[in-house]
Coordinates of C-alpha atoms in Angstrom, one line a residue:
M1 CA -14.3 39.3 -6.7
I2 CA -15.6 39.4 -3.1
L3 CA -18.3 36.8 -4.0
A4 CA -15.6 34.5 -5.5
A5 CA -13.4 34.9 -2.4
A6 CA -16.4 34.0 -0.2
T7 CA -17.2 31.0 -2.4
N8 CA -13.6 29.8 -2.2
E9 CA -13.6 30.2 1.6
S10 CA -16.9 28.2 1.9
L11 CA -15.4 25.5 -0.2
A12 CA -12.3 25.4 2.0
Q13 CA -14.5 25.1 5.1
M14 CA -16.5 22.4 3.4
S15 CA -13.3 20.5 2.6
N16 CA -12.2 20.6 6.2
T17 CA -15.6 19.4 7.4
L18 CA -15.5 16.5 5.0
V19 CA -12.0 15.5 6.0
Y20 CA -13.0 15.4 9.7
S21 CA -16.2 13.5 8.8
S22 CA -14.1 10.9 7.0
M23 CA -11.9 10.5 10.1
A24 CA -15.0 9.8 12.1
V25 CA -16.2 7.1 9.6
Y26 CA -12.6 5.7 9.4
T27 CA -12.7 5.3 13.2
L28 CA -15.9 3.3 13.0
A29 CA -14.3 1.2 10.3
F30 CA -11.3 0.7 12.6
L31 CA -13.5 -0.6 15.4
A32 CA -15.3 -2.9 13.0
H33 CA -12.0 -4.4 11.8
I34 CA -11.0 -4.9 15.5
A35 CA -14.3 -6.7 16.1
E36 CA -13.6 -8.8 13.0
W37 CA -10.3 -10.0 14.3
V38 CA -11.5 -10.4 17.9
L39 CA -14.5 -12.5 16.9
G40 CA -12.4 -14.8 14.7
S41 CA -12.2 -17.8 17.0
R42 CA -8.7 -19.3 17.3
S43 CA -10.1 -22.9 17.6
K44 CA -12.2 -22.3 14.5
V45 CA -9.1 -21.0 12.7
G46 CA -7.3 -24.3 13.5
R47 CA -10.2 -26.4 12.2
T48 CA -10.5 -24.3 9.0
A49 CA -6.7 -24.3 8.4
A50 CA -6.7 -28.1 8.7
A51 CA -9.6 -28.4 6.3
L52 CA -7.9 -26.1 3.9
T53 CA -4.8 -28.3 4.0
Q54 CA -6.8 -31.4 3.2
N55 CA -8.8 -29.6 0.4
A56 CA -5.5 -28.2 -1.0
G57 CA -4.1 -31.7 -1.2
A58 CA -7.3 -33.0 -2.8
R59 CA -7.3 -30.2 -5.3
Q60 CA -3.7 -30.9 -6.3
T61 CA -4.4 -34.6 -6.8
A62 CA -7.5 -33.8 -8.8
A63 CA -5.6 -31.2 -10.8
A64 CA -3.0 -33.8 -11.8
P65 CA -4.7 -36.1 -14.3
A66 CA -3.0 -39.1 -15.7
V67 CA -0.8 -38.8 -18.7
Q68 CA -0.9 -41.4 -21.4
V69 CA 2.4 -42.3 -23.0
R70 CA 2.6 -44.6 -26.1
K71 CA 5.6 -46.9 -26.3
G72 CA 6.1 -49.8 -28.5
G73 CA 2.4 -49.9 -29.6
T74 CA 1.2 -50.0 -26.0
T75 CA -0.2 -47.3 -23.8
A76 CA 1.2 -46.7 -20.4
V77 CA -0.6 -44.5 -17.9
L78 CA 1.6 -42.3 -15.7
D79 CA 0.7 -39.9 -13.0
R80 CA 1.4 -36.3 -13.8
P81 CA 4.0 -35.0 -11.4
Q82 CA 2.7 -32.5 -8.9
V83 CA 3.8 -28.9 -9.7
V84 CA 4.0 -26.5 -6.8
T85 CA 4.7 -22.8 -7.5
R86 CA 6.8 -21.1 -4.9
S87 CA 7.8 -17.4 -4.7
A88 CA 11.2 -18.1 -3.1
A89 CA 13.7 -20.9 -2.7
G90 CA 12.7 -23.0 0.4
T91 CA 9.2 -21.7 0.6
R92 CA 6.8 -24.2 2.1
D93 CA 3.6 -25.4 0.3
V94 CA 1.2 -23.9 2.9
P95 CA -2.4 -22.9 2.2
D96 CA -3.7 -19.5 2.9
G97 CA -5.3 -18.8 6.2
P98 CA -9.1 -18.3 6.4
G99 CA -8.8 -14.5 6.8
A100 CA -9.3 -12.1 9.7
A101 CA -12.8 -13.4 10.4
G102 CA -11.4 -16.8 11.1
G103 CA -14.2 -18.5 9.4
T104 CA -16.8 -17.3 11.9
V105 CA -20.1 -15.8 10.7
K106 CA -20.0 -12.8 13.1
G107 CA -16.4 -12.1 12.3
D108 CA -17.2 -12.0 8.6
L109 CA -20.2 -9.8 9.2
Y110 CA -18.1 -7.2 11.0
G111 CA -15.5 -7.5 8.3
R112 CA -18.1 -6.6 5.6
I113 CA -19.3 -3.7 7.8
A114 CA -15.7 -2.5 8.1
V115 CA -15.2 -2.6 4.3
S116 CA -18.5 -0.7 3.7
L117 CA -17.5 1.9 6.2
T118 CA -14.1 2.2 4.6
A119 CA -15.7 2.7 1.2
L120 CA -18.0 5.4 2.7
A121 CA -15.1 7.2 4.4
F122 CA -13.2 7.1 1.1
L123 CA -16.0 8.8 -0.7
I124 CA -16.3 11.5 1.9
E125 CA -12.6 12.1 2.0
A126 CA -12.4 12.2 -1.8
A127 CA -15.2 14.8 -1.8
G128 CA -13.0 16.8 0.7
V129 CA -10.1 16.6 -1.7
V130 CA -12.2 17.8 -4.6
S131 CA -13.6 20.7 -2.5
R132 CA -10.1 21.7 -1.6
A133 CA -9.2 21.7 -5.3
L134 CA -12.2 23.9 -6.1
S135 CA -11.4 26.3 -3.3
V136 CA -7.8 26.9 -4.6
Q137 CA -8.6 26.5 -8.3
R138 CA -5.6 24.2 -8.9
A139 CA -4.4 20.6 -8.2
P140 CA -5.1 19.8 -4.5
W141 CA -1.5 18.8 -3.7
G142 CA 0.5 22.1 -3.4
N143 CA 1.6 21.5 0.2
M144 CA 2.1 18.7 2.7
Y145 CA -1.5 18.9 4.1
E146 CA -3.0 18.5 0.7
F147 CA -0.5 15.8 -0.3
S148 CA -1.3 13.9 2.9
I149 CA -5.1 13.9 2.5
T150 CA -4.8 13.0 -1.2
F151 CA -2.3 10.2 -0.4
S152 CA -4.6 8.5 2.2
T153 CA -7.5 8.8 -0.3
V154 CA -5.6 7.2 -3.1
A155 CA -4.2 4.4 -0.8
T156 CA -7.8 3.6 0.4
G157 CA -9.0 3.7 -3.2
A158 CA -6.2 1.3 -4.3
Y159 CA -7.2 -1.1 -1.5
L160 CA -10.9 -0.9 -2.5
G161 CA -9.9 -1.4 -6.1
F162 CA -8.2 -4.7 -5.2
L163 CA -11.3 -5.8 -3.3
A164 CA -13.5 -4.9 -6.3
A165 CA -11.3 -7.0 -8.5
R166 CA -12.0 -9.9 -6.0
K167 CA -8.5 -10.1 -4.7
N168 CA -8.0 -11.6 -1.3
V169 CA -6.7 -8.5 0.4
R170 CA -9.2 -7.8 3.3
W171 CA -6.3 -8.6 5.7
I172 CA -4.9 -5.2 4.7
G173 CA -8.0 -3.4 6.0
L174 CA -6.9 -3.0 9.7
P175 CA -3.4 -1.7 9.1
L176 CA -4.6 0.5 6.2
V177 CA -7.4 2.2 8.3
T178 CA -4.9 2.6 11.2
T179 CA -2.4 4.3 8.9
V180 CA -5.0 6.5 7.3
L181 CA -6.2 7.7 10.7
L182 CA -2.6 8.5 11.7
D183 CA -1.9 10.2 8.4
L184 CA -5.1 12.4 8.7
G185 CA -4.4 13.1 12.4
V186 CA -0.9 14.4 11.6
A187 CA -2.2 16.3 8.5
T188 CA -5.0 18.1 10.4
T189 CA -3.0 18.7 13.6
W190 CA 0.5 19.7 12.4
L191 CA 0.5 20.0 8.6
Y192 CA -2.7 22.0 8.0
T193 CA -2.2 25.0 5.7
D194 CA -4.9 27.5 4.6
S195 CA -6.0 27.4 1.0
D196 CA -3.6 29.6 -1.0
Q197 CA -2.1 29.9 -4.4
L198 CA 1.3 28.4 -5.4
V199 CA 4.5 30.2 -6.2
P200 CA 4.8 31.0 -10.0
A201 CA 7.3 28.2 -10.6
L202 CA 4.7 25.6 -9.6
H203 CA 2.0 26.9 -11.9
S204 CA 2.3 24.2 -14.6
Y205 CA 0.4 21.3 -16.0
W206 CA 3.3 19.2 -14.8
L207 CA 1.9 19.6 -11.2
W208 CA -1.0 17.4 -12.3
I209 CA 1.2 14.9 -14.0
H210 CA 4.3 14.6 -11.7
V211 CA 2.8 14.9 -8.3
S212 CA -0.3 12.8 -9.1
T213 CA 1.9 9.9 -10.2
A214 CA 4.1 10.3 -7.1
I215 CA 1.1 10.1 -4.9
F216 CA -0.3 7.0 -6.7
C217 CA 3.1 5.3 -6.6
G218 CA 3.5 6.0 -2.9
A219 CA 0.0 4.6 -2.2
V220 CA 0.7 1.4 -4.0
F221 CA 4.2 1.1 -2.5
Y222 CA 2.5 1.4 0.9
L223 CA 0.3 -1.6 0.2
G224 CA 3.4 -3.5 -0.9
A225 CA 5.2 -2.5 2.3
V226 CA 2.3 -3.8 4.5
A227 CA 2.3 -7.1 2.6
T228 CA 6.1 -7.3 3.0
L229 CA 6.0 -6.7 6.7
L230 CA 3.3 -9.2 7.3
Y231 CA 5.2 -11.7 5.1
L232 CA 8.2 -11.5 7.5
F233 CA 5.9 -12.2 10.5
R234 CA 4.1 -15.0 8.8
D235 CA 7.3 -16.5 7.4
A236 CA 8.8 -16.6 10.9
Y237 CA 5.6 -18.2 12.2
E238 CA 5.7 -20.9 9.5
N239 CA 9.4 -21.5 10.2
K240 CA 8.7 -22.0 13.9
L241 CA 6.0 -24.5 13.2
A242 CA 8.2 -26.3 10.6
T243 CA 10.9 -26.7 13.2
G244 CA 8.6 -28.1 15.9
G245 CA 8.3 -24.8 17.8
N246 CA 5.2 -23.7 19.7
P247 CA 4.1 -20.2 18.9
G248 CA 2.3 -18.2 21.5
S249 CA -1.5 -18.0 21.6
F250 CA -1.6 -14.5 20.2
A251 CA 0.7 -15.3 17.3
R252 CA -1.2 -18.5 16.5
S253 CA -4.5 -16.6 16.6
V254 CA -3.5 -13.7 14.4
L255 CA -0.8 -15.1 12.0
E256 CA -2.7 -18.3 11.3
R257 CA -5.5 -16.3 9.7
L258 CA -3.2 -14.4 7.3
P259 CA -2.4 -15.7 3.8
A260 CA 0.6 -18.0 3.5
A261 CA 4.0 -16.4 3.5
A262 CA 4.4 -17.3 -0.2
S263 CA 1.1 -15.5 -1.1
L264 CA 2.1 -12.4 0.8
D265 CA 5.5 -12.4 -0.8
K266 CA 4.0 -12.8 -4.2
F267 CA 1.5 -10.0 -3.7
A268 CA 4.2 -7.6 -2.5
Y269 CA 6.4 -8.4 -5.4
R270 CA 3.7 -8.0 -8.0
V271 CA 2.5 -4.6 -6.8
N272 CA 6.1 -3.3 -6.4
A273 CA 7.1 -4.6 -9.8
A274 CA 4.0 -3.2 -11.5
I275 CA 4.4 0.3 -10.0
F276 CA 8.2 0.6 -10.4
P277 CA 8.0 1.8 -14.1
L278 CA 5.5 4.5 -13.1
W279 CA 7.9 5.6 -10.3
T280 CA 10.6 5.8 -13.0
F281 CA 8.3 8.0 -15.1
T282 CA 7.6 10.2 -12.0
I283 CA 11.3 11.0 -11.7
I284 CA 11.6 11.7 -15.4
A285 CA 8.5 13.9 -15.3
G286 CA 10.0 15.8 -12.4
A287 CA 13.2 16.4 -14.3
I288 CA 11.3 17.8 -17.3
W289 CA 9.3 20.0 -15.0
A290 CA 12.5 21.2 -13.3
G291 CA 13.9 22.1 -16.7
D292 CA 10.9 24.2 -17.4
A293 CA 10.7 25.9 -14.0
W294 CA 14.4 26.3 -13.0
G295 CA 16.3 25.9 -16.2
R296 CA 18.0 22.6 -15.3
Y297 CA 16.8 19.1 -15.4
W298 CA 18.9 17.8 -12.5
G299 CA 20.5 19.8 -9.7
W300 CA 21.1 17.2 -7.0
D301 CA 18.5 18.9 -4.8
A302 CA 17.6 16.9 -1.7
K303 CA 14.2 15.8 -3.1
E304 CA 15.8 14.7 -6.3
V305 CA 18.5 12.8 -4.6
W306 CA 16.2 10.9 -2.3
S307 CA 13.8 10.2 -5.1
F308 CA 16.7 8.6 -7.0
I309 CA 17.7 6.7 -3.8
T310 CA 14.2 5.3 -3.5
W311 CA 14.4 4.3 -7.2
V312 CA 17.7 2.5 -6.6
G313 CA 16.2 0.8 -3.5
Y314 CA 13.3 -0.7 -5.4
A315 CA 15.5 -1.6 -8.4
A316 CA 17.7 -3.5 -6.0
Y317 CA 14.7 -5.2 -4.6
L318 CA 13.5 -6.4 -8.0
H319 CA 17.0 -7.5 -8.9
A320 CA 17.3 -9.4 -5.6
R321 CA 14.0 -11.2 -6.3
A322 CA 15.7 -12.5 -9.5
T323 CA 18.9 -13.5 -7.8
A324 CA 19.5 -16.9 -6.2
G325 CA 20.1 -16.6 -2.5
W326 CA 18.4 -13.2 -2.2
K327 CA 14.8 -14.2 -2.6
G328 CA 12.5 -14.3 0.4
R329 CA 13.5 -12.4 3.6
K330 CA 16.6 -10.7 2.3
A331 CA 14.7 -9.2 -0.6
A332 CA 11.9 -8.2 1.8
Y333 CA 14.3 -6.3 3.9
I334 CA 15.4 -4.3 0.9
A335 CA 11.8 -3.5 0.0
L336 CA 11.2 -2.1 3.5
I337 CA 14.3 0.0 3.3
A338 CA 13.2 1.3 -0.1
F339 CA 9.8 2.3 1.3
G340 CA 11.6 3.9 4.3
C341 CA 13.5 6.0 1.8
F342 CA 10.2 7.0 0.2
L343 CA 8.8 8.1 3.6
F344 CA 12.0 10.1 4.4
N345 CA 11.8 11.7 1.0
Y346 CA 8.3 13.0 1.9
Y347 CA 8.5 13.8 5.6
G348 CA 12.2 14.2 6.3
V349 CA 13.1 16.2 3.2
N350 CA 10.0 18.3 3.2
I351 CA 10.2 19.3 6.9
F352 CA 13.9 19.2 8.0
V353 CA 15.9 19.9 4.8
S354 CA 15.9 23.2 3.0
S355 CA 15.6 22.7 -0.8
K356 CA 13.6 23.8 -3.7
H357 CA 11.1 21.1 -3.0
S358 CA 10.8 21.3 0.7
Y359 CA 8.0 22.8 2.8
A360 CA 10.2 23.7 5.8
G361 CA 8.3 25.6 8.5
V362 CA 4.9 23.9 7.8

Protein backbone atom coordinates (compact mmCIF):
# COMPACT_ATOMS: atom_id res chain seq x y z
CA MET A 1 0.00 0.00 0.00
CA ILE A 2 2.80 2.42 0.95
CA LEU A 3 4.70 1.50 -2.20
CA ALA A 4 1.61 2.11 -4.34
CA ALA A 5 1.05 5.51 -2.71
CA ALA A 6 4.68 6.45 -3.32
CA THR A 7 4.39 5.36 -6.96
CA ASN A 8 1.24 7.42 -7.44
CA GLU A 9 2.92 10.46 -5.90
CA SER A 10 5.91 10.04 -8.19
CA LEU A 11 3.62 9.82 -11.20
CA ALA A 12 1.81 12.98 -10.09
CA GLN A 13 5.12 14.83 -9.76
CA MET A 14 6.17 13.53 -13.17
CA SER A 15 2.91 14.81 -14.64
CA ASN A 16 3.52 18.28 -13.19
CA THR A 17 7.06 18.31 -14.56
CA LEU A 18 5.88 17.28 -18.01
CA VAL A 19 3.16 19.96 -18.06
CA TYR A 20 5.67 22.67 -17.13
CA SER A 21 8.11 21.32 -19.71
CA SER A 22 5.44 21.49 -22.39
CA MET A 23 4.81 25.13 -21.44
CA ALA A 24 8.48 25.87 -22.05
CA VAL A 25 8.36 24.24 -25.50
CA TYR A 26 5.07 25.98 -26.33
CA THR A 27 6.80 29.27 -25.48
CA LEU A 28 9.54 28.50 -28.00
CA ALA A 29 6.85 27.63 -30.56
CA PHE A 30 5.15 30.96 -29.80
CA LEU A 31 8.39 32.85 -30.47
CA ALA A 32 8.94 30.90 -33.70
CA HIS A 33 5.43 31.78 -34.87
CA ILE A 34 6.11 35.44 -34.07
CA ALA A 35 9.29 35.24 -36.15
CA GLU A 36 7.32 33.67 -38.98
CA TRP A 37 4.88 36.57 -39.06
CA VAL A 38 7.55 39.23 -38.60
CA LEU A 39 9.77 37.88 -41.40
CA GLY A 40 6.82 37.70 -43.79
CA SER A 41 7.61 40.75 -45.93
CA ARG A 42 4.61 42.94 -46.69
CA SER A 43 5.93 43.85 -50.14
CA LYS A 44 6.50 40.19 -50.86
CA VAL A 45 2.94 39.50 -49.75
CA GLY A 46 1.63 42.04 -52.21
CA ARG A 47 3.55 40.51 -55.09
CA THR A 48 2.47 37.01 -54.12
CA ALA A 49 -1.17 38.02 -53.77
CA ALA A 50 -1.09 39.61 -57.23
CA ALA A 51 0.46 36.48 -58.66
CA LEU A 52 -2.17 34.35 -56.95
CA THR A 53 -4.92 36.48 -58.46
CA GLN A 54 -3.49 36.06 -61.94
CA ASN A 55 -2.94 32.33 -61.45
CA ALA A 56 -6.47 31.91 -60.09
CA GLY A 57 -7.87 33.58 -63.20
CA ALA A 58 -5.73 31.40 -65.43
CA ARG A 59 -6.77 28.25 -63.60
CA GLN A 60 -10.46 29.15 -63.85
CA THR A 61 -10.08 29.76 -67.59
CA ALA A 62 -8.22 26.49 -68.04
CA ALA A 63 -10.75 24.65 -65.90
CA ALA A 64 -13.59 25.80 -68.16
CA PRO A 65 -13.16 23.82 -71.37
CA ALA A 66 -15.37 24.40 -74.33
CA VAL A 67 -18.72 22.64 -74.58
CA GLN A 68 -19.86 21.20 -77.88
CA VAL A 69 -23.55 21.57 -78.70
CA ARG A 70 -25.13 19.87 -81.72
CA LYS A 71 -27.92 21.73 -83.44
CA GLY A 72 -29.37 21.03 -86.82
CA GLY A 73 -26.58 18.68 -87.84
CA THR A 74 -23.88 21.23 -87.03
CA THR A 75 -21.66 21.54 -84.02
CA ALA A 76 -21.40 24.82 -82.18
CA VAL A 77 -18.60 25.42 -79.68
CA LEU A 78 -19.60 27.36 -76.59
CA ASP A 79 -17.50 28.44 -73.65
CA ARG A 80 -18.49 26.78 -70.41
CA PRO A 81 -19.73 29.42 -67.97
CA GLN A 82 -17.36 30.12 -65.11
CA VAL A 83 -18.64 28.69 -61.82
CA VAL A 84 -17.55 30.35 -58.60
CA THR A 85 -18.43 28.77 -55.27
CA ARG A 86 -19.15 31.24 -52.52
CA SER A 87 -19.90 30.48 -48.88
CA ALA A 88 -22.22 33.43 -48.40
CA ALA A 89 -24.28 35.82 -50.47
CA GLY A 90 -22.17 38.72 -51.67
CA THR A 91 -18.86 37.00 -50.97
CA ARG A 92 -16.08 38.16 -53.29
CA ASP A 93 -14.03 35.83 -55.45
CA VAL A 94 -10.73 36.54 -53.68
CA PRO A 95 -7.79 34.09 -53.62
CA ASP A 96 -6.26 32.96 -50.36
CA GLY A 97 -3.28 34.84 -49.00
CA PRO A 98 0.20 33.29 -49.09
CA GLY A 99 0.20 32.42 -45.37
CA ALA A 100 1.93 33.76 -42.29
CA ALA A 101 5.37 33.41 -43.89
CA GLY A 102 4.33 35.82 -46.65
CA GLY A 103 6.10 33.75 -49.28
CA THR A 104 9.54 34.34 -47.76
CA VAL A 105 11.99 31.49 -47.28
CA LYS A 106 13.04 32.55 -43.78
CA GLY A 107 9.44 33.05 -42.69
CA ASP A 108 8.52 29.59 -43.93
CA LEU A 109 11.53 28.09 -42.13
CA TYR A 110 10.46 29.61 -38.81
CA GLY A 111 6.90 28.46 -39.46
CA ARG A 112 8.07 24.89 -39.91
CA ILE A 113 10.16 25.15 -36.75
CA ALA A 114 7.10 26.46 -34.91
CA VAL A 115 4.99 23.51 -36.07
CA SER A 116 7.72 21.05 -35.06
CA LEU A 117 8.00 22.63 -31.60
CA THR A 118 4.21 22.57 -31.26
CA ALA A 119 4.19 18.86 -32.08
CA LEU A 120 6.95 18.23 -29.51
CA ALA A 121 5.07 20.22 -26.86
CA PHE A 122 1.92 18.26 -27.67
CA LEU A 123 3.69 14.94 -27.08
CA ILE A 124 5.16 16.16 -23.78
CA GLU A 125 1.82 17.51 -22.56
CA ALA A 126 0.03 14.31 -23.64
CA ALA A 127 2.57 12.33 -21.60
CA GLY A 128 1.76 14.60 -18.65
CA VAL A 129 -1.96 13.86 -19.03
CA VAL A 130 -1.29 10.11 -19.18
CA SER A 131 0.96 10.32 -16.10
CA ARG A 132 -1.81 12.15 -14.25
CA ALA A 133 -4.26 9.39 -15.21
CA LEU A 134 -1.89 6.70 -13.94
CA SER A 135 -1.36 8.55 -10.68
CA VAL A 136 -5.09 8.69 -9.90
CA GLN A 137 -6.05 5.40 -11.56
CA ARG A 138 -8.98 6.98 -13.42
CA ALA A 139 -9.83 9.25 -16.32
CA PRO A 140 -7.64 12.39 -16.06
CA TRP A 141 -10.48 14.93 -16.13
CA GLY A 142 -12.06 14.82 -12.70
CA ASN A 143 -11.48 18.51 -11.89
CA MET A 144 -10.86 21.81 -13.68
CA TYR A 145 -7.08 21.44 -13.66
CA GLU A 146 -7.21 18.04 -15.34
CA PHE A 147 -9.91 19.19 -17.75
CA SER A 148 -7.81 22.22 -18.73
CA ILE A 149 -4.60 20.36 -19.49
CA THR A 150 -6.53 17.72 -21.41
CA PHE A 151 -8.46 20.38 -23.34
CA SER A 152 -5.30 22.16 -24.51
CA THR A 153 -3.76 18.81 -25.46
CA VAL A 154 -6.77 17.83 -27.57
CA ALA A 155 -6.98 21.29 -29.20
CA THR A 156 -3.34 21.07 -30.23
CA GLY A 157 -3.82 17.50 -31.42
CA ALA A 158 -6.79 18.56 -33.57
CA TYR A 159 -4.70 21.35 -35.12
CA LEU A 160 -1.83 18.96 -35.87
CA GLY A 161 -4.34 16.49 -37.29
CA PHE A 162 -5.54 19.09 -39.80
CA LEU A 163 -1.92 19.78 -40.75
CA ALA A 164 -1.24 16.06 -41.16
CA ALA A 165 -4.25 15.90 -43.48
CA ARG A 166 -2.55 18.64 -45.54
CA LYS A 167 -5.13 21.28 -44.74
CA ASN A 168 -4.04 24.91 -45.02
CA VAL A 169 -4.45 25.79 -41.33
CA ARG A 170 -0.98 26.95 -40.26
CA TRP A 171 -2.49 30.39 -39.75
CA ILE A 172 -4.16 28.96 -36.62
CA GLY A 173 -0.75 28.22 -35.08
CA LEU A 174 -0.07 31.57 -33.39
CA PRO A 175 -3.53 32.07 -31.80
CA LEU A 176 -3.61 28.39 -30.81
CA VAL A 177 -0.23 28.40 -29.06
CA THR A 178 -1.09 31.71 -27.36
CA THR A 179 -4.37 30.27 -26.06
CA VAL A 180 -2.71 27.04 -24.92
CA LEU A 181 -0.12 28.99 -22.92
CA LEU A 182 -2.86 31.07 -21.28
CA ASP A 183 -4.89 27.92 -20.54
CA LEU A 184 -1.93 26.12 -18.97
CA GLY A 185 -0.91 29.25 -17.06
CA VAL A 186 -4.37 29.54 -15.50
CA ALA A 187 -4.49 25.78 -14.85
CA THR A 188 -1.13 25.59 -13.07
CA THR A 189 -1.55 28.88 -11.18
CA TRP A 190 -5.19 29.02 -10.05
CA LEU A 191 -6.82 25.70 -10.89
CA TYR A 192 -4.22 23.21 -9.74
CA THR A 193 -5.61 20.38 -7.62
CA ASP A 194 -3.63 17.54 -6.06
CA SER A 195 -4.26 14.04 -7.38
CA ASP A 196 -7.27 12.58 -5.60
CA GLN A 197 -10.13 10.18 -6.10
CA LEU A 198 -13.60 11.24 -7.21
CA VAL A 199 -16.84 11.25 -5.28
CA PRO A 200 -18.74 7.94 -5.61
CA ALA A 201 -21.31 9.39 -8.05
CA LEU A 202 -18.56 10.06 -10.59
CA HIS A 203 -17.13 6.55 -10.52
CA SER A 204 -18.66 5.41 -13.78
CA TYR A 205 -17.60 4.45 -17.29
CA TRP A 206 -19.71 7.43 -18.41
CA LEU A 207 -16.89 9.64 -17.13
CA TRP A 208 -14.76 8.34 -19.98
CA ILE A 209 -17.53 8.74 -22.55
CA HIS A 210 -19.32 11.94 -21.56
CA VAL A 211 -16.39 14.11 -20.47
CA SER A 212 -14.03 12.96 -23.23
CA THR A 213 -16.56 13.89 -25.92
CA ALA A 214 -17.18 17.24 -24.21
CA ILE A 215 -13.45 17.99 -24.27
CA PHE A 216 -13.11 16.99 -27.91
CA CYS A 217 -16.15 19.06 -28.91
CA GLY A 218 -14.81 22.09 -27.06
CA ALA A 219 -11.41 21.78 -28.72
CA VAL A 220 -12.89 21.66 -32.22
CA PHE A 221 -15.39 24.42 -31.41
CA TYR A 222 -12.37 26.49 -30.38
CA LEU A 223 -10.73 26.03 -33.79
CA GLY A 224 -14.00 27.04 -35.41
CA ALA A 225 -14.20 30.12 -33.20
CA VAL A 226 -10.67 31.21 -34.18
CA ALA A 227 -11.55 30.83 -37.85
CA THR A 228 -14.79 32.76 -37.33
CA LEU A 229 -13.05 35.64 -35.58
CA LEU A 230 -10.38 35.88 -38.27
CA TYR A 231 -13.12 35.72 -40.90
CA LEU A 232 -14.72 38.84 -39.46
CA PHE A 233 -11.41 40.74 -39.62
CA ARG A 234 -10.55 39.49 -43.11
CA ASP A 235 -14.07 40.21 -44.40
CA ALA A 236 -13.90 43.79 -43.11
CA TYR A 237 -10.48 44.14 -44.77
CA GLU A 238 -11.80 42.88 -48.10
CA ASN A 239 -14.84 45.16 -47.85
CA LYS A 240 -12.57 48.13 -47.29
CA LEU A 241 -10.47 47.28 -50.33
CA ALA A 242 -13.57 46.69 -52.45
CA THR A 243 -14.96 50.13 -51.57
CA GLY A 244 -11.71 51.90 -52.37
CA GLY A 245 -10.51 52.24 -48.80
CA ASN A 246 -6.88 52.23 -47.72
CA PRO A 247 -6.21 49.83 -44.81
CA GLY A 248 -3.34 50.62 -42.47
CA SER A 249 0.06 49.06 -42.94
CA PHE A 250 -0.42 46.65 -40.03
CA ALA A 251 -3.79 45.44 -41.33
CA ARG A 252 -2.42 45.09 -44.85
CA SER A 253 0.64 43.19 -43.65
CA VAL A 254 -1.27 40.75 -41.42
CA LEU A 255 -4.69 40.29 -43.01
CA GLU A 256 -3.36 40.02 -46.55
CA ARG A 257 -1.60 36.81 -45.59
CA LEU A 258 -4.69 35.07 -44.22
CA PRO A 259 -6.95 32.85 -46.32
CA ALA A 260 -9.78 34.67 -48.08
CA ALA A 261 -12.85 35.49 -46.02
CA ALA A 262 -14.83 32.87 -47.95
CA SER A 263 -12.24 30.19 -47.09
CA LEU A 264 -12.23 31.09 -43.40
CA ASP A 265 -16.02 31.13 -43.30
CA LYS A 266 -16.20 27.75 -45.03
CA PHE A 267 -13.65 26.19 -42.65
CA ALA A 268 -15.51 27.47 -39.57
CA TYR A 269 -18.83 26.18 -40.89
CA ARG A 270 -17.48 22.76 -41.73
CA VAL A 271 -15.83 22.11 -38.36
CA ASN A 272 -18.84 23.42 -36.42
CA ALA A 273 -21.29 21.41 -38.51
CA ALA A 274 -19.16 18.27 -38.24
CA ILE A 275 -18.85 18.43 -34.45
CA PHE A 276 -22.42 19.53 -33.67
CA PRO A 277 -23.86 15.96 -33.73
CA LEU A 278 -21.16 14.88 -31.27
CA TRP A 279 -22.10 17.76 -28.96
CA THR A 280 -25.69 16.52 -29.16
CA PHE A 281 -24.47 13.06 -28.14
CA THR A 282 -22.50 14.64 -25.27
CA ILE A 283 -25.66 16.12 -23.80
CA ILE A 284 -27.56 12.86 -24.22
CA ALA A 285 -24.72 10.89 -22.61
CA GLY A 286 -24.68 13.33 -19.70
CA ALA A 287 -28.41 12.85 -19.20
CA ILE A 288 -28.01 9.07 -19.14
CA TRP A 289 -25.16 9.37 -16.63
CA ALA A 290 -27.26 11.71 -14.48
CA GLY A 291 -30.01 9.11 -14.48
CA ASP A 292 -27.58 6.48 -13.19
CA ALA A 293 -25.88 8.75 -10.64
CA TRP A 294 -28.72 10.94 -9.34
CA GLY A 295 -31.86 9.12 -10.34
CA ARG A 296 -33.05 11.76 -12.83
CA TYR A 297 -32.10 12.43 -16.41
CA TRP A 298 -32.64 16.19 -16.38
CA GLY A 299 -32.89 18.50 -13.39
CA TRP A 300 -32.26 21.95 -14.85
CA ASP A 301 -28.92 22.09 -13.10
CA ALA A 302 -26.79 25.09 -14.16
CA LYS A 303 -24.37 22.93 -16.16
CA GLU A 304 -27.24 21.17 -17.90
CA VAL A 305 -28.95 24.46 -18.73
CA TRP A 306 -25.84 26.08 -20.19
CA SER A 307 -24.96 22.93 -22.15
CA PHE A 308 -28.40 23.15 -23.70
CA ILE A 309 -28.00 26.90 -24.34
CA THR A 310 -24.72 26.14 -26.12
CA TRP A 311 -26.50 23.51 -28.19
CA VAL A 312 -29.24 26.00 -29.11
CA GLY A 313 -26.57 28.58 -30.05
CA TYR A 314 -24.83 26.27 -32.49
CA ALA A 315 -28.16 25.01 -33.83
CA ALA A 316 -29.13 28.63 -34.50
CA TYR A 317 -25.79 29.18 -36.25
CA LEU A 318 -26.27 26.18 -38.53
CA HIS A 319 -29.82 27.30 -39.27
CA ALA A 320 -28.63 30.84 -40.00
CA ARG A 321 -26.10 29.49 -42.47
CA ALA A 322 -28.97 27.96 -44.43
CA THR A 323 -31.17 31.06 -44.23
CA ALA A 324 -31.04 33.83 -46.82
CA GLY A 325 -29.94 37.11 -45.30
CA TRP A 326 -28.21 35.51 -42.32
CA LYS A 327 -25.18 34.00 -44.00
CA GLY A 328 -21.81 35.60 -43.53
CA ARG A 329 -21.23 38.08 -40.69
CA LYS A 330 -24.59 37.62 -38.95
CA ALA A 331 -24.10 33.86 -38.73
CA ALA A 332 -20.50 34.42 -37.57
CA TYR A 333 -21.70 36.54 -34.65
CA ILE A 334 -24.05 33.74 -33.61
CA ALA A 335 -21.17 31.23 -33.74
CA LEU A 336 -19.03 33.42 -31.47
CA ILE A 337 -21.92 33.83 -29.03
CA ALA A 338 -22.38 30.05 -28.98
CA PHE A 339 -18.70 29.51 -28.22
CA GLY A 340 -18.93 32.18 -25.51
CA CYS A 341 -21.73 30.12 -23.96
CA PHE A 342 -19.44 27.09 -24.02
CA LEU A 343 -16.70 29.03 -22.21
CA PHE A 344 -19.12 30.31 -19.58
CA ASN A 345 -20.45 26.79 -19.16
CA TYR A 346 -16.93 25.71 -18.25
CA TYR A 347 -15.40 28.60 -16.31
CA GLY A 348 -18.43 30.54 -15.11
CA VAL A 349 -20.61 27.64 -13.99
CA ASN A 350 -17.74 25.61 -12.54
CA ILE A 351 -16.31 28.44 -10.45
CA PHE A 352 -19.12 30.87 -9.66
CA VAL A 353 -22.30 28.77 -9.65
CA SER A 354 -23.11 26.11 -7.09
CA SER A 355 -24.44 23.01 -8.78
CA LYS A 356 -23.95 19.28 -8.92
CA HIS A 357 -21.42 19.80 -11.72
CA SER A 358 -19.52 22.79 -10.35
CA TYR A 359 -16.05 22.87 -8.86
CA ALA A 360 -16.70 25.94 -6.70
CA GLY A 361 -13.77 26.81 -4.46
CA VAL A 362 -11.12 25.42 -6.83
